[in-house]
Every structure is written in structure tokens, then in C-alpha cells.
Coordinates of C-alpha atoms in Angstrom, one line a residue:
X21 CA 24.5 52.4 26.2
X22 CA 23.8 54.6 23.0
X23 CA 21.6 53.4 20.3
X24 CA 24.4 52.0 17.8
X25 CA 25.6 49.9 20.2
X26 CA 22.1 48.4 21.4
X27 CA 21.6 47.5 17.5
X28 CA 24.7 46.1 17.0
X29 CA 24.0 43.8 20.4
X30 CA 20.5 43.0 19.1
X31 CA 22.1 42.1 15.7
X32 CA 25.1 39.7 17.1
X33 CA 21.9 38.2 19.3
X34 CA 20.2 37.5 15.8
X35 CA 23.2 35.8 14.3
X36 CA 24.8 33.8 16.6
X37 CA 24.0 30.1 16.6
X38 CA 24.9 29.6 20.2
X39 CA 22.3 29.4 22.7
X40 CA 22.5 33.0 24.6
X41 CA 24.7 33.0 27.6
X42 CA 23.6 34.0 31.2
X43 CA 25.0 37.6 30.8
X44 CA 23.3 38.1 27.2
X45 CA 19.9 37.2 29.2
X46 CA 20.4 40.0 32.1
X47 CA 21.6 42.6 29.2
X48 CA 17.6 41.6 27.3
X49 CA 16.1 42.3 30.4
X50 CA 18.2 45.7 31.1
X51 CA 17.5 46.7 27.4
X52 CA 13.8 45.7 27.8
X53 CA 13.6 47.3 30.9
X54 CA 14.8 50.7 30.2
X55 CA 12.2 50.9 27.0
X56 CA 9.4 49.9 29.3
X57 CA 10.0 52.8 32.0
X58 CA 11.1 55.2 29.2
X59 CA 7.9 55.3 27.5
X60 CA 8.7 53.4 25.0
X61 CA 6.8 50.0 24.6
X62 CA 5.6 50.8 20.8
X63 CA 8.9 50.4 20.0
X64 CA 9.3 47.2 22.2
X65 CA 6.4 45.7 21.2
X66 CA 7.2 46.2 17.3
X67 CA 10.5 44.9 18.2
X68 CA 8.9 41.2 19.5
X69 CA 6.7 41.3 16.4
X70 CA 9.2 41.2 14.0
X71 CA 9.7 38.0 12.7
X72 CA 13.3 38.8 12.1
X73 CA 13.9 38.7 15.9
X74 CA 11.5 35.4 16.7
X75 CA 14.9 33.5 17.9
X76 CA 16.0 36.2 20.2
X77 CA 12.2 36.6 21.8
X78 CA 11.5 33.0 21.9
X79 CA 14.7 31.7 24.0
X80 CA 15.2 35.2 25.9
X81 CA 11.9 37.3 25.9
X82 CA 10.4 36.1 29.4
X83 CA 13.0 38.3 31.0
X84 CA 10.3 40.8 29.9
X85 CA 7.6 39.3 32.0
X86 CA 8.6 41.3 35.2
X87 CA 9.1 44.5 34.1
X88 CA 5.7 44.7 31.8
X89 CA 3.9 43.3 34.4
X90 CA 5.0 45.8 37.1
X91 CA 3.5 48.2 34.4
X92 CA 0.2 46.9 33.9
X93 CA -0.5 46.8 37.0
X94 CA 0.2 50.6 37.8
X95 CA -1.9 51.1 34.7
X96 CA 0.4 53.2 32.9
X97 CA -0.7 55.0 29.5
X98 CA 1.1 52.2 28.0
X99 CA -1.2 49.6 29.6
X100 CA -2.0 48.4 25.9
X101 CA 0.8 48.1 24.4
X102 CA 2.0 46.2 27.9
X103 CA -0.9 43.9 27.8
X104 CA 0.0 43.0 24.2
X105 CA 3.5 42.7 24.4
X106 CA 2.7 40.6 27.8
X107 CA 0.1 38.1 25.3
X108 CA 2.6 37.7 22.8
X109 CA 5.5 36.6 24.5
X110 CA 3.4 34.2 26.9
X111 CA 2.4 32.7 23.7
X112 CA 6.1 32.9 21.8
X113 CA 8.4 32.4 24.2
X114 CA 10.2 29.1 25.6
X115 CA 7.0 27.2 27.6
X116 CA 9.2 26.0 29.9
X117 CA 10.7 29.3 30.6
X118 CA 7.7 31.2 30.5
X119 CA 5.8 28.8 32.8
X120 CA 9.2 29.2 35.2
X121 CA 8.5 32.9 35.0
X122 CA 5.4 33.3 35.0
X123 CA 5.5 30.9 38.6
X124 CA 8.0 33.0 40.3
X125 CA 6.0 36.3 39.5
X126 CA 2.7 34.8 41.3
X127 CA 4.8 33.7 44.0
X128 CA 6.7 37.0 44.6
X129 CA 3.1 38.7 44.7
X130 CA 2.9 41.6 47.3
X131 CA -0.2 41.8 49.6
X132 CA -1.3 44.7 48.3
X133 CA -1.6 43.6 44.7
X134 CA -2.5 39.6 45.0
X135 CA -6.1 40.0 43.4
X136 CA -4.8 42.2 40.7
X137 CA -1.4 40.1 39.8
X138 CA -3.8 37.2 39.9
X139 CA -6.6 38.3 37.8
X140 CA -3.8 39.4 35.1
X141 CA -1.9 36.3 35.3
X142 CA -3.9 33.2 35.5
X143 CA -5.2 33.3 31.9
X144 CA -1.3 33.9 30.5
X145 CA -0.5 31.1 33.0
X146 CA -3.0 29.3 31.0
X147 CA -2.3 29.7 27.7
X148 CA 1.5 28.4 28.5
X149 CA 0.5 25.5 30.4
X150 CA -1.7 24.5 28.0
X151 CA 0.9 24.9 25.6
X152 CA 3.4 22.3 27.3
X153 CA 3.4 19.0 26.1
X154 CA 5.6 17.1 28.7
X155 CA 4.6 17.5 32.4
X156 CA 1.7 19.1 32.1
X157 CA 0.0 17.7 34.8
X158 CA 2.9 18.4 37.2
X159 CA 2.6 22.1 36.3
X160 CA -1.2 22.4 36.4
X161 CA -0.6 21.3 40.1
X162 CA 2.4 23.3 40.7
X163 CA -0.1 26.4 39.1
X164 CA -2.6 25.4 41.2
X165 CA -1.1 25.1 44.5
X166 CA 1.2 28.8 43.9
X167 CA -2.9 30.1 42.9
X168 CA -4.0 28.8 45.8
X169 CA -1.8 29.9 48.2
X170 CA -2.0 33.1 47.1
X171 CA -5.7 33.4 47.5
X172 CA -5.3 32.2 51.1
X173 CA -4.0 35.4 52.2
X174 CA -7.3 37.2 51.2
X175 CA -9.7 37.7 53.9
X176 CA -13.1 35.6 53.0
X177 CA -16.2 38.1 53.4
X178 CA -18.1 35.7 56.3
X179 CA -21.4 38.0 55.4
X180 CA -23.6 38.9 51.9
X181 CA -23.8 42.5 53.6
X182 CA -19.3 42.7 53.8
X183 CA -17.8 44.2 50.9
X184 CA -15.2 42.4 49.2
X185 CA -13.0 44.8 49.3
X186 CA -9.4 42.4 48.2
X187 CA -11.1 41.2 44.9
X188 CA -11.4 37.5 46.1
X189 CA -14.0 37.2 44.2
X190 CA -12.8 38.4 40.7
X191 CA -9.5 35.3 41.7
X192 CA -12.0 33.1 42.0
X193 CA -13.5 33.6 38.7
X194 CA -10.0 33.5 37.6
X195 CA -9.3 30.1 38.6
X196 CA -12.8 28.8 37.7
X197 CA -11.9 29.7 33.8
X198 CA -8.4 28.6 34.6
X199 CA -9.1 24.8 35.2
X200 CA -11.9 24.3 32.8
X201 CA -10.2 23.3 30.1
X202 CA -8.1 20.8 32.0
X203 CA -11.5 19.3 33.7
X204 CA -12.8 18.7 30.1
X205 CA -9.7 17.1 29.4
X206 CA -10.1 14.9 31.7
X207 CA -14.2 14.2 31.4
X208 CA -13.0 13.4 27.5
X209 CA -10.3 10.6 28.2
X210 CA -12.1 9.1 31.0
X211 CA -14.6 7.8 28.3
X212 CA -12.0 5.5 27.3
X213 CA -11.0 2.2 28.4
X214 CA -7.7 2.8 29.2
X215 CA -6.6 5.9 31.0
X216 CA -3.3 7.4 30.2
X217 CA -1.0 8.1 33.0
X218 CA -0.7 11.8 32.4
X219 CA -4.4 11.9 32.3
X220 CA -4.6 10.0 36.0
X221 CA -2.1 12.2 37.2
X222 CA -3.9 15.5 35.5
X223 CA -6.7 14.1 37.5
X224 CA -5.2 13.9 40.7
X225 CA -4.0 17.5 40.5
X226 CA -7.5 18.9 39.7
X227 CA -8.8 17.0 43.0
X228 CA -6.1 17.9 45.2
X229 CA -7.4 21.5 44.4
X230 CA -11.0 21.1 44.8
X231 CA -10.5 19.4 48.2
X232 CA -8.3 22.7 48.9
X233 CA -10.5 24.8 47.9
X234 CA -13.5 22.9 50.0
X235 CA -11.3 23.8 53.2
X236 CA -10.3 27.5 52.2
X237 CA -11.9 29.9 51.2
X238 CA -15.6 27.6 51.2
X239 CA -15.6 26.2 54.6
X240 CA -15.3 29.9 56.4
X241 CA -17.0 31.5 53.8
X242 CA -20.9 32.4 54.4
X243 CA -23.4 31.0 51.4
X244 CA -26.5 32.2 50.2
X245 CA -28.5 29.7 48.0
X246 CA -29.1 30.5 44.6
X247 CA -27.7 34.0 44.7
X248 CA -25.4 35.7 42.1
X249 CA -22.7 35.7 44.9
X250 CA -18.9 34.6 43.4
X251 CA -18.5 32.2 46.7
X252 CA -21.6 30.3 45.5
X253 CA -21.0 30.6 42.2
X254 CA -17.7 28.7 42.9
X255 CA -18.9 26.6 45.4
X256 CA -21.1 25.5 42.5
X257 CA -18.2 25.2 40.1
X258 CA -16.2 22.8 42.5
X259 CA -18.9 20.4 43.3
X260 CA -19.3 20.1 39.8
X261 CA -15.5 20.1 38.8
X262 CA -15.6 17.2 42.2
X263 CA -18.3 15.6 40.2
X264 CA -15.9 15.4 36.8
X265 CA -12.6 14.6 37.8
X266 CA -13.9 12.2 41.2
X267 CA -16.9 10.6 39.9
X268 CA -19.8 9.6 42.7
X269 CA -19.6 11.6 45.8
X270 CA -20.6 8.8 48.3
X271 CA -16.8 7.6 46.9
X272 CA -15.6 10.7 48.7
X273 CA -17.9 10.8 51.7
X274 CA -19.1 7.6 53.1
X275 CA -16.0 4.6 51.4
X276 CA -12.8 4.6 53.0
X277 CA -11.3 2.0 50.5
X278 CA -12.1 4.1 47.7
X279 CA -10.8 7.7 48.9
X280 CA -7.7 7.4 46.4
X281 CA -5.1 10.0 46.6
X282 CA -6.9 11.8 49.9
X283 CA -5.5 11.5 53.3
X284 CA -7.6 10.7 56.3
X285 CA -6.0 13.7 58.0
X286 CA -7.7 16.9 59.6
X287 CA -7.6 18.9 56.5
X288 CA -9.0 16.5 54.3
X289 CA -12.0 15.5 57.1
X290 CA -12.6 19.4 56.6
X291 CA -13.0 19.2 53.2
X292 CA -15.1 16.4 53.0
X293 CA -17.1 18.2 55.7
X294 CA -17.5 21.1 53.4
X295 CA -18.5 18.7 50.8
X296 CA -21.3 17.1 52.6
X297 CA -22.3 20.8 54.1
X298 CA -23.0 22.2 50.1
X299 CA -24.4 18.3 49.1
X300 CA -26.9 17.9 51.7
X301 CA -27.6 21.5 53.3
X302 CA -27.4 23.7 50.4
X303 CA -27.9 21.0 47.7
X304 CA -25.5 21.7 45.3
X305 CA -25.1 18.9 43.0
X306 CA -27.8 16.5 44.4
X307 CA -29.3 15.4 41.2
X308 CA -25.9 13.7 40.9
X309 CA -26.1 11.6 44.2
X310 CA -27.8 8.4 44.5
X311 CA -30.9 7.9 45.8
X312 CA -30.0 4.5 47.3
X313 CA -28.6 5.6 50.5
X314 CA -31.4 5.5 53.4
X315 CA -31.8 8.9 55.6
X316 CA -30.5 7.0 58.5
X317 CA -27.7 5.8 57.0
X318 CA -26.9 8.9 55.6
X319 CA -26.8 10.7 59.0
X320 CA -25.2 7.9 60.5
X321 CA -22.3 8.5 58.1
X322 CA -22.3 12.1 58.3
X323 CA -22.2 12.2 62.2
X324 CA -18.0 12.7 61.7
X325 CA -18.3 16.0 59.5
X326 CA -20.8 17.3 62.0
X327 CA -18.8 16.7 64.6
X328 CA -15.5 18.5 62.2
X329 CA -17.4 21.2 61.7
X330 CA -18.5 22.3 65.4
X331 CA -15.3 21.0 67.3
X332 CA -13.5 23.4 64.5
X333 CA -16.4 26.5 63.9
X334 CA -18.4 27.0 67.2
X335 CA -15.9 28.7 69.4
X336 CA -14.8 31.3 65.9
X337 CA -18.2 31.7 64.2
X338 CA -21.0 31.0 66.7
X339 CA -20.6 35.3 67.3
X340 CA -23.3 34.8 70.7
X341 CA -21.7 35.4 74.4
X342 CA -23.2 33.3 75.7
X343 CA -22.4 30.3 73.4
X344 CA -19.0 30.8 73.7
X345 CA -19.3 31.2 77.4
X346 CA -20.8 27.9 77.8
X347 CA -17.9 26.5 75.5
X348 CA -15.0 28.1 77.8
X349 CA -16.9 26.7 80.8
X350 CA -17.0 22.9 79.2
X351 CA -12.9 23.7 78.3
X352 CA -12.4 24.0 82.2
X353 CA -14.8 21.2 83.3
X354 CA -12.3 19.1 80.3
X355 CA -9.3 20.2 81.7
X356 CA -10.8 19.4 85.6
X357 CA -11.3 15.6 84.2
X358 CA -8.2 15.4 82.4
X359 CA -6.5 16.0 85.7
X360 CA -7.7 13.4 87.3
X361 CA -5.7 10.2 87.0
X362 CA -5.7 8.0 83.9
X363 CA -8.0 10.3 82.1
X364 CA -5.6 12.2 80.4
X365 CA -6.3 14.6 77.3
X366 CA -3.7 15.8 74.8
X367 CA -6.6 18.6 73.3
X368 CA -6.9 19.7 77.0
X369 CA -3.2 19.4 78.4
X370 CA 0.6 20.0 76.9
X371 CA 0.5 22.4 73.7
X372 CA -3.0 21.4 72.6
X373 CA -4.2 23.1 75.3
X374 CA -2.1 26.6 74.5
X375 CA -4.2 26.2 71.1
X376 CA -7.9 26.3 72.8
X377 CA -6.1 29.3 74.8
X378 CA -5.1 31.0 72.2
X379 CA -8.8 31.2 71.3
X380 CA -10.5 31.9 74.6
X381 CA -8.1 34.3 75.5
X382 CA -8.6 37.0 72.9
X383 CA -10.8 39.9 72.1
X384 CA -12.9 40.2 69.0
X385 CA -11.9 44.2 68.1
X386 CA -9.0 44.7 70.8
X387 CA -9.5 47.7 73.1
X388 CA -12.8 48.8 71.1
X389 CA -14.6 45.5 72.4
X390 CA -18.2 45.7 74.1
X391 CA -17.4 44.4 77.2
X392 CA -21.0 44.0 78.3
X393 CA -22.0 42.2 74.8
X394 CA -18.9 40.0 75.5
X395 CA -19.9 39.8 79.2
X396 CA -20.7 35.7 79.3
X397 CA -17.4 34.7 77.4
X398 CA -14.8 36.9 79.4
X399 CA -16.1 36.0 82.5
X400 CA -15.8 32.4 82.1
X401 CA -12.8 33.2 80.3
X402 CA -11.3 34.6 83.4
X403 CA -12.8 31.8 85.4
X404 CA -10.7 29.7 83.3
X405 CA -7.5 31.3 83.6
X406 CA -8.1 31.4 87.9
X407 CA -8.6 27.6 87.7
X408 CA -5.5 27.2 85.4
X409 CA -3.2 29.3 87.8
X410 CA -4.8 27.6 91.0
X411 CA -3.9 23.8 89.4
X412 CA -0.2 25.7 88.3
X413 CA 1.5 22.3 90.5
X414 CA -0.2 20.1 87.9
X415 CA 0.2 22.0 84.7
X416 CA 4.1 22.7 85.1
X417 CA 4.6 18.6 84.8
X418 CA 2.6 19.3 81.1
X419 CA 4.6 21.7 80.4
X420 CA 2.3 24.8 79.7
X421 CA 2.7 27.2 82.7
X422 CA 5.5 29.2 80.7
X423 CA 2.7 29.8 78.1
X424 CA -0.1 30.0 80.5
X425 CA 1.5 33.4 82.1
X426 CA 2.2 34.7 78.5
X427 CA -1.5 34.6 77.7
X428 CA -2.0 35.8 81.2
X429 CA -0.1 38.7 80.8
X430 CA -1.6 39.9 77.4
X431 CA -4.9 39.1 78.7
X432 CA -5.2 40.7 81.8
X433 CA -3.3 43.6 80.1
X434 CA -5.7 44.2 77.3
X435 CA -8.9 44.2 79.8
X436 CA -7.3 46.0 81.5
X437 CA -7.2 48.8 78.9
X438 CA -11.1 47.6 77.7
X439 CA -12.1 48.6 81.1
X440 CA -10.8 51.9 81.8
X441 CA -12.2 52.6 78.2
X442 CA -15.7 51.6 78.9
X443 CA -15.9 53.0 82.3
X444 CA -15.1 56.5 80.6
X445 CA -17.9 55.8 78.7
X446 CA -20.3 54.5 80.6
X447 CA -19.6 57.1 83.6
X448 CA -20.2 59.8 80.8
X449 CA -23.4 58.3 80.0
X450 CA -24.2 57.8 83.6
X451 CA -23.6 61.9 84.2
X452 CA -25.6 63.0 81.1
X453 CA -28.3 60.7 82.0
X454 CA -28.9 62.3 85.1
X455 CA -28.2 65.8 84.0
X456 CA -31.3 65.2 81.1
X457 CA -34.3 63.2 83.6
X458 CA -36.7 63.9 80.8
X459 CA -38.8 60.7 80.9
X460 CA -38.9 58.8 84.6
X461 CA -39.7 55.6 83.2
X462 CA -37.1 55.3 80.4
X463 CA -34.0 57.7 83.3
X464 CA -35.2 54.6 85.6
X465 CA -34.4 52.0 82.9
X466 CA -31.8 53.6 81.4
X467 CA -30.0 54.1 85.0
X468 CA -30.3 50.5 85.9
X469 CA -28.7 49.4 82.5
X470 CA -25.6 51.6 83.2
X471 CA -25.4 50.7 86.5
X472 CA -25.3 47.1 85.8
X473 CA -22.6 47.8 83.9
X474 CA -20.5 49.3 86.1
X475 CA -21.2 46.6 88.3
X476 CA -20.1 44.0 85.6
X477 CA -16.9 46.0 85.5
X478 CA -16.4 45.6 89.2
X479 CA -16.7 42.2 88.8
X480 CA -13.9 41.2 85.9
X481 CA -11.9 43.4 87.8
X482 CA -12.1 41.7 91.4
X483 CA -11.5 38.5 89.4
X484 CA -8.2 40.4 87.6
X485 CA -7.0 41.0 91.1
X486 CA -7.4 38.2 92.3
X487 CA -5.4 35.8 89.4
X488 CA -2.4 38.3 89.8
X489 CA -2.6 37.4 93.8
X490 CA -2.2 33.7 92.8
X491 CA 0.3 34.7 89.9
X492 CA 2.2 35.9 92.7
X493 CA 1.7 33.5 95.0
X494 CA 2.8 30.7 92.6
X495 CA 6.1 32.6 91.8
X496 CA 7.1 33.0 95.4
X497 CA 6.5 29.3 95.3

């Protein structure tokens, strides 16, 4: 399409009175589009500037949204004139339409980009909600949620020392700044004696994402008090947006009857968890809870969230051997009871059980794990799996022993390939050692340590022969 007949498009655009028709809207974007990638966004932008065009830009300009995005975030030399054109038309455009857009382009994020697309388009997000004057609520939880879900496919840094190297940090700053105009909305009208239902509802949003954001990232993620940190700096922000919008926290922790608009289910027992976890262990916010409540009865009520929070972190987080071997071994003394009749389990029979499995029966860095360092847990781990195949009779009534041999079969194969890995290694070692007797007493120490080893390798692999005898044994059955 030449330039005469782009301006005479452009000009029937400006004059008709009709609203634009679905073809004139993919014909924008085309236009729009070709000026972006050409080079050309001083044009563009001087384009949308022009009063003389405000119709045209208002009812079809978000069609632009895409392609400038897609721009900024290569960084382009045109970055500016992007950014601008990006500003303008959030702030121009239909509201509706733009916050329609600007929705699909958070959810259509790729991986590789979700800090970036975030960072550049929660303020814009913003700024349209915020001009909306219907609905608003609905859309600050519809914003919320697409934010949320986004940020839920970053990996949370568990340690001070881990670099966060997907920007979750800079999102969370994002959506800290994002919100805060919608808390002081709400701190504002809840001075009055009557609360709209907008407001209520505007409310409800804002806690719905707090308790989300209690559970993921904050319950995984590993706090340092008082430090500069942006986990604890939004940890901080959320107990005190949870303060705003909720009112006391004993509301939320310790009185059933008045936990409005959260569900007593596992996700929201998490995030309570989480909320008693930064209250009472790393204090945030305890100016704001009452001093009424005695020690005792403050334990008492917080004996559920301990218990949350071990069933759900021990076996994950505890990163000891020999914890988690002591958990696999109490899995297999549950499973023994549960057997027995009229004690039965769903967490330790049927598809529960595949879930504890599915934990257990894994390794922490694939073929690169330290076997001896994970010693204690993959021994009781394959302790576990003999007693499962030997009790096969009972289990194939609950309906697991078609997943039992899948996890059998990728475990056994993996050690498999851990073992022939570390006996290279610790045979090399074993060779050099005895090639370099320098000092007797540390050859001597050194010797036993690598020989212990082997042995330890001896010993998982007796145990792999013998669940592949009763693997066989139970199929000939």
C-alpha cells in the first residue's frame, strides 16, 4: 500500500461517523505495524498526537499495544518514541479496550520475558484501570489474578546468597506500586458509615491477592529480618496492605465466623500459615495486634499453621539426609498401619499416596547428586519402595501398583546412572590416593572415607537387585 492510499484510508477513518468496522481495525494495526518495524515511530507517534486524529486513536489505537510493546522490550533505538507512543494511548484510548488489551498481552507473556513484560506493563495497566469508572473492582481482580499468575512461574530465590536472576523481585515492586492506590481507596471509604458496594467488592479483590500472595511466592521464599531484601520488603507491604483492606489480624487467624470471603481450604490454611509465620516469628506488623490474647492461647490457636507448615515444608525444605530419612521411614511405618484393618489412610493409600511418592522418589540434581550426602534418605527411600512391592497383593485393591512400577522404573533407573557415576569417581580417588601416600594419618582417613563409600554403593545396589527380584516375582504372579 503506497503512501496516497494510506492517507486517503486515514482520512475516510477521520470522517466517517460510523463506528470502525472489524476489517478497518486489522488494517490500523497493519499500518501501525509496518511504521513500528520500519523505523518509523516519530512519524507514528506524531500521528497519535494530533488532535485531528483523537477519534481514530481513541476507538482503534490499542491495536498498537502489541506491536510497540514487542519493541520496547527488544529495546530498539526507538525505545523512546515506543515508550511514549505506548503512555499515550494507554491513557487515550477506549478504557475498556485498552484494559482488554493490555490483559491479553500479560497473559500471552513468554517465559523468557515475564519480569520484563511485567515491569513495563503494570503501571500502563494502572493508569487504565484507574481510569475505568464501571467495574473497576472486577478488573483490579481480573489484573490481579493475570499478575499473579504470571509471577508464579518465576523461581523464588529460597537463599539471601541466590541471585535473582528472573527479576522477581523488580515484579514485585511492580505490583506493590500497582495496588496502592486501590488500598488507599479503600482505607478512605471505610471511614464512612456506609460502605459502597463497589468499595466492598474492591476490597475483596485486594484480599484475595494478599492471601495469594501469602502462599506464593512468601511461604517458599527465605526472609531475612529487617534487610533491604525485595521478599521482605513485600512481605512487609502485604501485612500491611492485610492490615488496610482486612482490619485486625486475629479476624484472620484465630475467628472462624469472621473469615468473610476466605475458604477453609488447603490454600487458604497456607496462607494464613504464612500470615502467623511473618506476625509472630518475624514480627511484621505486631504493633497492630492486640495485646489481649494470652501466650497460651495464642499457641493453642496457632498449633494448625504449625502443623500446615511442616506436613507441607519438612520433606522439600528441611535440605538434612537424615531428616528426610526419618520422614520416608515414618511414610512406611503410615502405610504399614493403614494396612491393617479399619485404619485406613487416604494420605497413605489410593492417589494420595502416589503424591508422597512423587516426593520420596526423586533426586535433588539428577545424575550429578551426592549419593553419600543423600545416603540416609535413598536408603530408606529404597526401603520404602521393597515394602511397597512386597505388600503389591494389598496395594493393587487401592489402586496404585500401575503407578508404584512407574516410579519404580524411573527410580531405580536414575540410581542406577548416580552409581556408576560416583563409583568412577570415587575409584579415581581411591587410585590417586594410593598412588600419592604423602601423610599416613590423613592416606589412613582418607582411605576409610572412600572405602565406606564404595561400600554404601554396594549396599543401594543389593537393595536395587533385590526389588527388581520381587518386581519380577509379582508379575509372574
Amino acid at each position: 500500500m503506497n503512501e496516497a492510499q494510506v492517507n486517503d484510508m486515514i482520512q475516510r477513518w477521520v470522517s466517517q461517523q460510523k463506528s470502525p468496522y472489524p476489517e478497518d481495525y486489522k488494517q490500523f494495526q497493519r499500518i501501525g505495524s509496518a511504521c513500528i518495524s520500519q523505523g518509523e515511530t516519530a512519524q507514528l507517534l506524531k500521528f497519535i498526537q494530533d488532535d485531528n486524529n483523537k477519534g481514530i486513536v481513541k476507538s482503534m489505537g490499542c491495536t498498537l499495544l502489541s506491536p510497540l510493546l514487542c519493541q520496547i522490550l527488544n529495546k530498539e533505538k526507538n525505545y523512546n518514541h515506543c515508550q511514549t507512543a505506548f503512555a499515550y494511548l494507554t491513557e487515550t484510548c477506549c478504557s475498556k479496550r485498552a484494559f482488554r488489551s493490555l490483559l491479553e498481552l500479560i497473559k500471552d507473556t513468554n517465559p523468557g520475558v515475564i519480569s520484563e513484560t511485567t515491569v513495563i506493563l503494570t503501571p500502563h495497566l494502572q493508569t487504565v484501570v484507574l481510569r475505568l469508572n464501571a467495574d473497576q473492582a472486577v478488573c483490579v481482580g481480573q489484573s490481579l489474578s493475570s499478575l499473579h499468575s504470571q509471577l508464579s512461574r518465576l523461581p523464588v530465590p529460597y537463599t539471601s546468597e541466590q541471585e535473582d536472576l528472573y527479576g522477581l523481585g523488580r515484579c514485585l515492586f511492580a505490583l506493590t506500586a500497582f495496588i496502592r492506590p486501590f488500598v488507599e481507596k479503600v482505607k478512605l471509604n471505610s471511614s464512612k458509615w456506609v460502605t459502597a458496594k463497589e468499595d466492598e467488592e474492591l476490597r475483596v479483590e485486594l484480599l484475595k491477592f494478599c492471601m495469594r500472595s501469602l502462599r506464593e511466592p512468601l511461604l517458599e521464599a527465605h526472609l531475612c529480618r529487617n534487610s533491604t531484601s525485595p521478599l521482605w520488603m513485600f512481605a512487609n507491604d502485604i501485612m500491611m496492605t492485610l492490615c488496610e483492606v482486612q482490619g485486625p489480624l486475629p479476624d484472620i487467624l484465630f475467628f472462624n465466623s469472621l473469615r468473610k470471603h476466605i475458604s477453609d481450604n488447603d490454600q487458604s490454611v497456607e496462607s494464613r500459615a504464612c500470615v502467623a509465620y511473618l506476625l509472630f516469628v518475624q514480627q511484621i506488623t505486631t504493633d497492630s495486634f492486640p495485646a489481649v490474647f494470652s501466650p497460651v492461647f495464642i499457641l493453642q490457636c496457632n498449633m494448625q499453621y504449625i502443623d500446615q507448615m511442616l506436613n507441607r515444608c519438612m520433606l522439600k525444605t528441611s535440605n538434612h539426609s537424615g531428616i528426610e530419612g526419618f520422614i520416608v521411614k515414618n511414610i512406611r511405618n503410615e502405610v504399614e498401619f493403614c494396612l491393617k484393618y479399619g485404619n485406613k489412610n487416604k494420605w497413605f493409600l489410593g492417589p494420595e499416596l502416589s503424591l508422597l511418592l512423587e516426593l520420596v522418589l526423586c533426586f535433588p540434581h539428577g545424575s550429578e547428586t551426592d549419593l553419600l550426602n543423600n545416603m540416609d534418605k535413598i536408603m530408606e527411600s529404597l526401603n520404602l519402595l521393597r515394602y511397597l512391592l512386597l505388600r503389591g497383593k494389598e496395594l493393587t485393591i487401592h489402586v496404585i501398583w500401575t503407578e508404584l512400577c512407574r516410579f519404580r522404573n524411573e527410580y531405580v533407573k536414575m540410581l542406577r546412572v548416580c552409581l556408576t557415576l560416583s563409583r568412577a569417581y570415587y575409584s579415581s580417588q581411591l587410585k590417586s590416593l594410593q598412588e600419592d601416600r604423602k601423610l599416613k594419618v590423613v592416606f589412613f582417613c582418607m582411605f576409610q572415607v572412600l572405602q565406606s563409600a564404595m561400600v554404601t554403593f554396594d549396599l543401594m545396589e543389593s537393595l536395587i537387585f533385590r526389588i527388581e527380584e520381587i518386581t519380577e516375582e509379582r508379575i509372574k504372579i
